């Protein structure tokens, strides 16, 4: 299994030294760099945020898994959390695409993502507590996006300090927009669920799950 | 001793269907919090497979991240290989969704997902994703073979090493992984062959352009 990689590497190594061999590397390019104008501190913050989105994603994954268990059995809620997990991954990919569009991510690609992202919490008392945890998680992500905006709007790591107008606009208009709508949606669901459960406890939760599953909330 | 163990497992299996019923009868009229701990979806050999399925699912997410990095790498303006970007993105998406499906499968058999079960299988690899086109394909081929072997190991565990026969699990592994991995491995090996032939000093640079263009229009799954 490893031999294929080894052979490929070997071919590449030989490619440098003699002619008529496998050429793996493309020629050194001389592309002007003036257009690559994101600044150091801002880039770092953006790269951190990619990881934050993926961490949130794996946390939602754990929620989806917990409520999928037969002894918990909240299929609607579980599916909702699995969907959120994939959405958070999409956010990470959107940030990556933005960086690529601006000419970034040409170096140090391997440490952009920590591969082993174990979610810190894996069980919840009930649906309400998980939804509240989700709301707190979103608020935390929002706070971090705001921090990225702050740094990118006034990046003191470069001299003179830099304002990345376009990125700041993108994060504000696109990312924060989605955060605030998402938070309002979760908060509304928490409110509905708590009221459904006030006098009826588990019956309320069961009904809530069915409503979520049918897309009626 | 062995006979005794097998006998006791048979006895357990023979009476298994009554356990939940007894629990339910005992629970009726008592405090609500009483556990009906035999009323789960667990049957057959799932407990033998659960830990390895959890690990397998978790590996899917790690591989999804690996492929996302490769996809990103080929999408930077210097690499600028939209075909390779798409290939690795498709692989990343595929691993991600299969990981979710695996969690759903584990819970469909009464199990649960655990995320902290990482062995050194992944940590022992070099985590370098700054690769050339052909070495990236080679890496993907290695990863997929590891995935295929892991699926086979789970299958073996249930088919040969479990006292309880559980065709549902082995069939699931076959249907969802064994055959699909075969196709994927074959495709990647084919790409590796093509690149090996095309990357000579005269054609190399243009070959990669054409091969990338081919990948853009090619369906991996
Ligand atoms: Fe997000």
CSV table of C-alpha atoms in Angstrom, one decimal, chain A residues 9-100:
chain,number,residue,atom,x,y,z
A,9,UNK,CA,8.2,9.7,-4.6
A,10,UNK,CA,11.1,7.8,-6.1
A,11,UNK,CA,10.0,8.8,-9.6
A,12,UNK,CA,9.9,12.4,-8.5
A,13,UNK,CA,13.3,12.2,-7.0
A,14,UNK,CA,14.8,10.7,-10.2
A,15,UNK,CA,12.9,13.3,-12.3
A,16,UNK,CA,15.2,16.0,-11.1
A,17,UNK,CA,18.5,14.3,-11.8
A,18,UNK,CA,18.2,12.7,-15.2
A,19,UNK,CA,16.3,13.2,-18.4
A,20,UNK,CA,13.4,11.2,-19.8
A,21,UNK,CA,12.0,10.6,-16.3
A,22,UNK,CA,8.8,11.3,-14.5
A,23,UNK,CA,8.4,15.1,-14.0
A,24,UNK,CA,6.2,15.8,-11.0
A,25,UNK,CA,7.0,19.4,-10.3
A,26,UNK,CA,5.7,22.3,-12.4
A,27,UNK,CA,8.1,25.1,-13.4
A,28,UNK,CA,8.7,28.0,-11.0
A,29,UNK,CA,6.3,30.7,-12.0
A,30,UNK,CA,6.9,34.4,-11.9
A,31,UNK,CA,3.4,35.8,-11.2
A,32,UNK,CA,3.3,39.4,-10.0
A,33,UNK,CA,2.4,39.6,-6.3
A,34,UNK,CA,1.2,43.1,-6.0
A,35,UNK,CA,-2.4,42.1,-6.1
A,36,UNK,CA,-1.9,39.7,-3.1
A,37,UNK,CA,-2.6,42.4,-0.5
A,38,UNK,CA,-4.2,40.8,2.6
A,39,UNK,CA,-2.2,41.6,5.7
A,40,UNK,CA,-0.6,39.2,8.1
A,41,UNK,CA,-2.7,39.6,11.3
A,42,UNK,CA,-5.9,39.5,9.3
A,43,UNK,CA,-4.9,36.3,7.4
A,44,UNK,CA,-4.0,34.6,10.7
A,45,UNK,CA,-7.4,35.5,12.1
A,46,UNK,CA,-9.2,34.2,9.1
A,47,UNK,CA,-7.2,30.9,9.2
A,48,UNK,CA,-8.2,30.6,12.9
A,49,UNK,CA,-11.8,31.1,12.0
A,50,UNK,CA,-11.8,28.2,9.5
A,51,UNK,CA,-10.9,25.9,12.4
A,52,UNK,CA,-13.5,27.5,14.7
A,53,UNK,CA,-16.2,26.7,12.1
A,54,UNK,CA,-15.0,23.1,11.9
A,55,UNK,CA,-15.0,22.8,15.7
A,56,UNK,CA,-18.6,24.0,15.8
A,57,UNK,CA,-19.3,21.6,13.0
A,58,UNK,CA,-18.0,18.6,15.0
A,59,UNK,CA,-19.9,19.8,18.1
A,60,UNK,CA,-23.2,19.8,16.1
A,61,UNK,CA,-22.2,16.3,14.8
A,62,UNK,CA,-22.0,15.1,18.4
A,63,UNK,CA,-25.5,16.5,19.1
A,64,UNK,CA,-26.9,14.8,16.0
A,65,UNK,CA,-25.4,11.5,17.1
A,66,UNK,CA,-26.7,11.8,20.7
A,67,UNK,CA,-30.3,12.5,19.7
A,68,UNK,CA,-30.2,9.7,17.0
A,69,UNK,CA,-29.7,7.1,19.8
A,70,UNK,CA,-32.5,4.6,20.2
A,71,UNK,CA,-32.8,5.3,23.9
A,72,UNK,CA,-33.1,9.0,23.3
A,73,UNK,CA,-35.0,8.9,20.0
A,74,UNK,CA,-35.4,12.4,18.8
A,75,UNK,CA,-35.0,11.9,15.0
A,76,UNK,CA,-36.2,15.4,14.0
A,77,UNK,CA,-33.9,17.1,16.4
A,78,UNK,CA,-31.0,14.8,15.4
A,79,UNK,CA,-31.5,15.5,11.7
A,80,UNK,CA,-31.6,19.2,12.5
A,81,UNK,CA,-28.2,19.0,14.3
A,82,UNK,CA,-26.7,16.9,11.5
A,83,UNK,CA,-27.8,19.6,9.0
A,84,UNK,CA,-26.2,22.2,11.2
A,85,UNK,CA,-22.9,20.2,11.3
A,86,UNK,CA,-22.8,20.3,7.5
A,87,UNK,CA,-23.7,24.0,7.4
A,88,UNK,CA,-20.7,24.8,9.7
A,89,UNK,CA,-18.4,22.8,7.4
A,90,UNK,CA,-19.8,24.9,4.5
A,91,UNK,CA,-18.9,28.1,6.4
A,92,UNK,CA,-15.3,26.8,6.8
A,93,UNK,CA,-15.2,26.1,3.1
A,94,UNK,CA,-16.6,29.6,2.3
A,95,UNK,CA,-13.8,31.2,4.3
A,96,UNK,CA,-11.3,29.0,2.6
A,97,UNK,CA,-12.6,30.1,-0.8
A,98,UNK,CA,-12.4,33.7,0.1
A,99,UNK,CA,-8.8,33.3,1.1
A,100,UNK,CA,-8.0,31.5,-2.1
